Amino acid sequence: MTDERDLDGVPRVAAFKTVAAFKAHLASLPIPLDCDDAVLPPRKNPLGKPVTIYGRIVGNRFATHPMEGWDGTPDGKPTDLVLRRWTHFGVSGAKLIWGGEAVAVRHDGRANPNQLCYTKDNERALATLLSALKAAHRERCGTTDDLFAGLQLTHSGRYSRPDPDNTPRPRIAYRHPILDPRLGIVDDGPVFTDTELEGLIPDYVAAARFAAGAGYDFVDVKCCHGYLLHELLSAHTRPGPYGGSFENRTRLFREIVAAIRRDVPGLHLGVRLSSFDLVPFAHPGPNQGTRGVPIDFRPHLPWRYAFGNNPDNPLEIDLTEPIAFLRLCRDLGVTLANFTAACPYYNPHLMRPATFPPSDGYPPPEDPLIGCARLLDVAARLKRAVPEITVVGTGYTYLQEYLPHVAQAQVRLGRVDLVGLGRMLLSYPELPHHVLTGRPLDRKRICRTFSECTTAPRNHMVSGCFPLDPFYKARPEAEAVKALKKKAGR
Ligand SMILES: Cc1cc2nc3c(=O)[nH]c(=O)nc-3n(C[C@H](O)[C@H](O)[C@H](O)COP(=O)(O)O)c2cc1C
């Protein structure tokens, strides 16, 4: 499955036969990316060093990113597929479990009709996920004393699609000139009122109370990927107490944090943050070349629809507000953050660099390694600006063979505290364990970023690694995904 040809002039990572060759290519990129020459043996490897989070010793520097599978039951309970994924998170050997996957705090906030959803009825079923993960982890690693596991809580806002008819039912923070037409939004009907936003707070608290009771160490008040709490951070044009000023745009987040603190004392909090954004991207038009391009934002300047970018030049990152947000988090005592970026629906190349786009994507606008470098660079800049925050980084899967070398360098240099892995764990869940025990990587299982884990759900199928995981390869969806790829000419 390893394809080593260039794609549109961009060399594949698998084509670099030595670290030196890989590093020579990195040196040609516009954003520097530190990479170690060799992976150190287990006892010397900084990735194996414990880290203290909220006073707890966490056993190593690997984290699992939340990865949903579009594979819950219609009423939001886990299925065997969900259980299998969480068991793999446990088997990975990573000692920080960031959220497992997005769990909607109530029905209208589900991003798809099979997303997990917190309800009283679902408590018992949702609790089994953590116990299965812990049992698998204990069997692999001997102990869960140094495991730190959270549950990711979300309302999908603009990207809500909660019902079995799979129709978008967006609930938005403000009207958006580009994204509204894409979702068929034609009036203010889907805009959350202030009272409705306040009404979400008890839902977050109820889910957090459940999480604490089920033994989760923390909940992630998710502020990323274009979902509601992320969209609110850019609600410059929204009138009233939840829009306009930085104070107003962070109000709901602060209120949720305060309510959880008040009603669920002892439960720790984390935040997964889209730490920068640009404008939406699209397929190139005639005479625009072969790569994805930013939409024409000029009629909409200043660009008031993003968090962490320059409104006068929205192709430029501006970390002023993300840094202010992290200082706010620190002052609220939320000192655990996971930095991702942007939004999987309108500019996925920024948050999960890939060789191939998903079926609703566009060809990569840049060498995906630039995407990795950008994510790692932003994480390091934010860490430097607010060092009290324990930082989990995103953007490592595309590094493939050289993931351990780059991860080790980032932790060794203090640019990040923990390295988070997403897609890699779908194809090769044991990768962290193999790195930490000094085993060579199993190259056949390295994620080559075919994006089939996204193409499948975009076409209403369950997610999984169809190209590399024999379990998913054997499922009927694998054929359907192949057919979709063929149709798209890949
Ligand atoms: C199939 C799939 C499911 C995902 N589910 C979630 C999720 O539930 N919550 C979340 O915050 N991010 C989710 N993400 C984003 C990943 O956590 C991660 O940020 C992204 O894949 C980039 O990391 P990677 O390069 O290691 O894959 C998902 C990504 C994919 C491809």
PDB file of N, CA, C and O in Angstrom, residues 252-279:
ATOM      1  N   LEU A 252     -19.781  32.034  26.976  1.00  0.00           N
ATOM      2  CA  LEU A 252     -20.416  30.724  27.196  1.00  0.00           C
ATOM      3  C   LEU A 252     -19.384  29.718  27.708  1.00  0.00           C
ATOM      4  O   LEU A 252     -19.667  28.930  28.618  1.00  0.00           O
ATOM      5  N   PHE A 253     -18.183  29.770  27.141  1.00  0.00           N
ATOM      6  CA  PHE A 253     -17.117  28.881  27.622  1.00  0.00           C
ATOM      7  C   PHE A 253     -16.891  29.104  29.116  1.00  0.00           C
ATOM      8  O   PHE A 253     -16.850  28.160  29.909  1.00  0.00           O
ATOM      9  N   ARG A 254     -16.776  30.370  29.511  1.00  0.00           N
ATOM     10  CA  ARG A 254     -16.522  30.676  30.932  1.00  0.00           C
ATOM     11  C   ARG A 254     -17.686  30.204  31.802  1.00  0.00           C
ATOM     12  O   ARG A 254     -17.489  29.665  32.889  1.00  0.00           O
ATOM     13  N   GLU A 255     -18.895  30.397  31.290  1.00  0.00           N
ATOM     14  CA  GLU A 255     -20.060  30.000  32.095  1.00  0.00           C
ATOM     15  C   GLU A 255     -20.127  28.475  32.256  1.00  0.00           C
ATOM     16  O   GLU A 255     -20.481  27.971  33.323  1.00  0.00           O
ATOM     17  N   ILE A 256     -19.770  27.768  31.193  1.00  0.00           N
ATOM     18  CA  ILE A 256     -19.780  26.295  31.279  1.00  0.00           C
ATOM     19  C   ILE A 256     -18.711  25.831  32.276  1.00  0.00           C
ATOM     20  O   ILE A 256     -18.965  24.981  33.139  1.00  0.00           O
ATOM     21  N   VAL A 257     -17.522  26.413  32.163  1.00  0.00           N
ATOM     22  CA  VAL A 257     -16.435  26.039  33.079  1.00  0.00           C
ATOM     23  C   VAL A 257     -16.856  26.313  34.528  1.00  0.00           C
ATOM     24  O   VAL A 257     -16.701  25.467  35.416  1.00  0.00           O
ATOM     25  N   ALA A 258     -17.433  27.497  34.759  1.00  0.00           N
ATOM     26  CA  ALA A 258     -17.819  27.860  36.132  1.00  0.00           C
ATOM     27  C   ALA A 258     -18.898  26.904  36.651  1.00  0.00           C
ATOM     28  O   ALA A 258     -18.857  26.470  37.814  1.00  0.00           O
ATOM     29  N   ALA A 259     -19.844  26.556  35.793  1.00  0.00           N
ATOM     30  CA  ALA A 259     -20.940  25.683  36.244  1.00  0.00           C
ATOM     31  C   ALA A 259     -20.430  24.275  36.546  1.00  0.00           C
ATOM     32  O   ALA A 259     -20.841  23.649  37.538  1.00  0.00           O
ATOM     33  N   ILE A 260     -19.513  23.779  35.724  1.00  0.00           N
ATOM     34  CA  ILE A 260     -18.959  22.436  35.996  1.00  0.00           C
ATOM     35  C   ILE A 260     -18.162  22.468  37.302  1.00  0.00           C
ATOM     36  O   ILE A 260     -18.285  21.587  38.151  1.00  0.00           O
ATOM     37  N   ARG A 261     -17.358  23.500  37.456  1.00  0.00           N
ATOM     38  CA  ARG A 261     -16.570  23.631  38.704  1.00  0.00           C
ATOM     39  C   ARG A 261     -17.482  23.620  39.936  1.00  0.00           C
ATOM     40  O   ARG A 261     -17.178  23.004  40.951  1.00  0.00           O
ATOM     41  N   ARG A 262     -18.595  24.384  39.803  1.00  0.00           N
ATOM     42  CA  ARG A 262     -19.507  24.527  40.949  1.00  0.00           C
ATOM     43  C   ARG A 262     -20.207  23.203  41.256  1.00  0.00           C
ATOM     44  O   ARG A 262     -20.273  22.770  42.398  1.00  0.00           O
ATOM     45  N   ASP A 263     -20.685  22.526  40.206  1.00  0.00           N
ATOM     46  CA  ASP A 263     -21.553  21.364  40.428  1.00  0.00           C
ATOM     47  C   ASP A 263     -20.824  20.031  40.394  1.00  0.00           C
ATOM     48  O   ASP A 263     -21.379  19.018  40.830  1.00  0.00           O
ATOM     49  N   VAL A 264     -19.635  20.014  39.821  1.00  0.00           N
ATOM     50  CA  VAL A 264     -18.884  18.743  39.765  1.00  0.00           C
ATOM     51  C   VAL A 264     -17.464  18.985  40.288  1.00  0.00           C
ATOM     52  O   VAL A 264     -16.482  18.829  39.560  1.00  0.00           O
ATOM     53  N   PRO A 265     -17.355  19.355  41.573  1.00  0.00           N
ATOM     54  CA  PRO A 265     -16.016  19.671  42.082  1.00  0.00           C
ATOM     55  C   PRO A 265     -15.133  18.423  42.007  1.00  0.00           C
ATOM     56  O   PRO A 265     -15.606  17.313  42.159  1.00  0.00           O
ATOM     57  N   GLY A 266     -13.871  18.647  41.730  1.00  0.00           N
ATOM     58  CA  GLY A 266     -12.946  17.504  41.666  1.00  0.00           C
ATOM     59  C   GLY A 266     -12.717  17.012  40.244  1.00  0.00           C
ATOM     60  O   GLY A 266     -11.710  16.369  39.975  1.00  0.00           O
ATOM     61  N   LEU A 267     -13.649  17.305  39.348  1.00  0.00           N
ATOM     62  CA  LEU A 267     -13.442  16.891  37.955  1.00  0.00           C
ATOM     63  C   LEU A 267     -12.518  17.910  37.282  1.00  0.00           C
ATOM     64  O   LEU A 267     -12.762  19.113  37.371  1.00  0.00           O
ATOM     65  N   HIS A 268     -11.482  17.412  36.610  1.00  0.00           N
ATOM     66  CA  HIS A 268     -10.580  18.338  35.925  1.00  0.00           C
ATOM     67  C   HIS A 268     -11.147  18.717  34.557  1.00  0.00           C
ATOM     68  O   HIS A 268     -12.014  18.025  34.020  1.00  0.00           O
ATOM     69  N   LEU A 269     -10.603  19.823  34.032  1.00  0.00           N
ATOM     70  CA  LEU A 269     -11.099  20.320  32.752  1.00  0.00           C
ATOM     71  C   LEU A 269      -9.954  20.484  31.760  1.00  0.00           C
ATOM     72  O   LEU A 269      -8.833  20.844  32.133  1.00  0.00           O
ATOM     73  N   GLY A 270     -10.254  20.237  30.511  1.00  0.00           N
ATOM     74  CA  GLY A 270      -9.310  20.489  29.426  1.00  0.00           C
ATOM     75  C   GLY A 270     -10.039  21.213  28.320  1.00  0.00           C
ATOM     76  O   GLY A 270     -11.276  21.296  28.321  1.00  0.00           O
ATOM     77  N   VAL A 271      -9.277  21.748  27.384  1.00  0.00           N
ATOM     78  CA  VAL A 271      -9.919  22.402  26.235  1.00  0.00           C
ATOM     79  C   VAL A 271      -9.177  22.021  24.965  1.00  0.00           C
ATOM     80  O   VAL A 271      -7.956  22.158  24.871  1.00  0.00           O
ATOM     81  N   ARG A 272      -9.941  21.484  24.008  1.00  0.00           N
ATOM     82  CA  ARG A 272      -9.355  21.267  22.673  1.00  0.00           C
ATOM     83  C   ARG A 272      -9.709  22.497  21.848  1.00  0.00           C
ATOM     84  O   ARG A 272     -10.882  22.818  21.655  1.00  0.00           O
ATOM     85  N   LEU A 273      -8.681  23.176  21.385  1.00  0.00           N
ATOM     86  CA  LEU A 273      -8.867  24.486  20.769  1.00  0.00           C
ATOM     87  C   LEU A 273      -8.386  24.484  19.326  1.00  0.00           C
ATOM     88  O   LEU A 273      -7.274  24.029  19.042  1.00  0.00           O
ATOM     89  N   SER A 274      -9.221  24.996  18.427  1.00  0.00           N
ATOM     90  CA  SER A 274      -8.714  25.324  17.089  1.00  0.00           C
ATOM     91  C   SER A 274      -7.949  26.622  17.257  1.00  0.00           C
ATOM     92  O   SER A 274      -8.540  27.701  17.389  1.00  0.00           O
ATOM     93  N   SER A 275      -6.632  26.519  17.268  1.00  0.00           N
ATOM     94  CA  SER A 275      -5.808  27.631  17.727  1.00  0.00           C
ATOM     95  C   SER A 275      -5.539  28.655  16.633  1.00  0.00           C
ATOM     96  O   SER A 275      -4.993  29.712  16.899  1.00  0.00           O
ATOM     97  N   PHE A 276      -5.879  28.321  15.397  1.00  0.00           N
ATOM     98  CA  PHE A 276      -5.837  29.315  14.334  1.00  0.00           C
ATOM     99  C   PHE A 276      -6.800  28.877  13.245  1.00  0.00           C
ATOM    100  O   PHE A 276      -7.301  27.740  13.249  1.00  0.00           O
ATOM    101  N   ASP A 277      -7.056  29.760  12.332  1.00  0.00           N
ATOM    102  CA  ASP A 277      -7.956  29.437  11.230  1.00  0.00           C
ATOM    103  C   ASP A 277      -7.574  30.311  10.038  1.00  0.00           C
ATOM    104  O   ASP A 277      -6.897  31.337  10.203  1.00  0.00           O
ATOM    105  N   LEU A 278      -7.971  29.895   8.849  1.00  0.00           N
ATOM    106  CA  LEU A 278      -7.852  30.749   7.671  1.00  0.00           C
ATOM    107  C   LEU A 278      -9.253  30.787   7.066  1.00  0.00           C
ATOM    108  O   LEU A 278     -10.226  30.488   7.750  1.00  0.00           O
ATOM    109  N   VAL A 279      -9.363  31.082   5.798  1.00  0.00           N
ATOM    110  CA  VAL A 279     -10.693  31.089   5.161  1.00  0.00           C
ATOM    111  C   VAL A 279     -11.012  29.689   4.640  1.00  0.00           C
ATOM    112  O   VAL A 279     -10.130  28.827   4.596  1.00  0.00           O
TER     113      VAL A 279
END
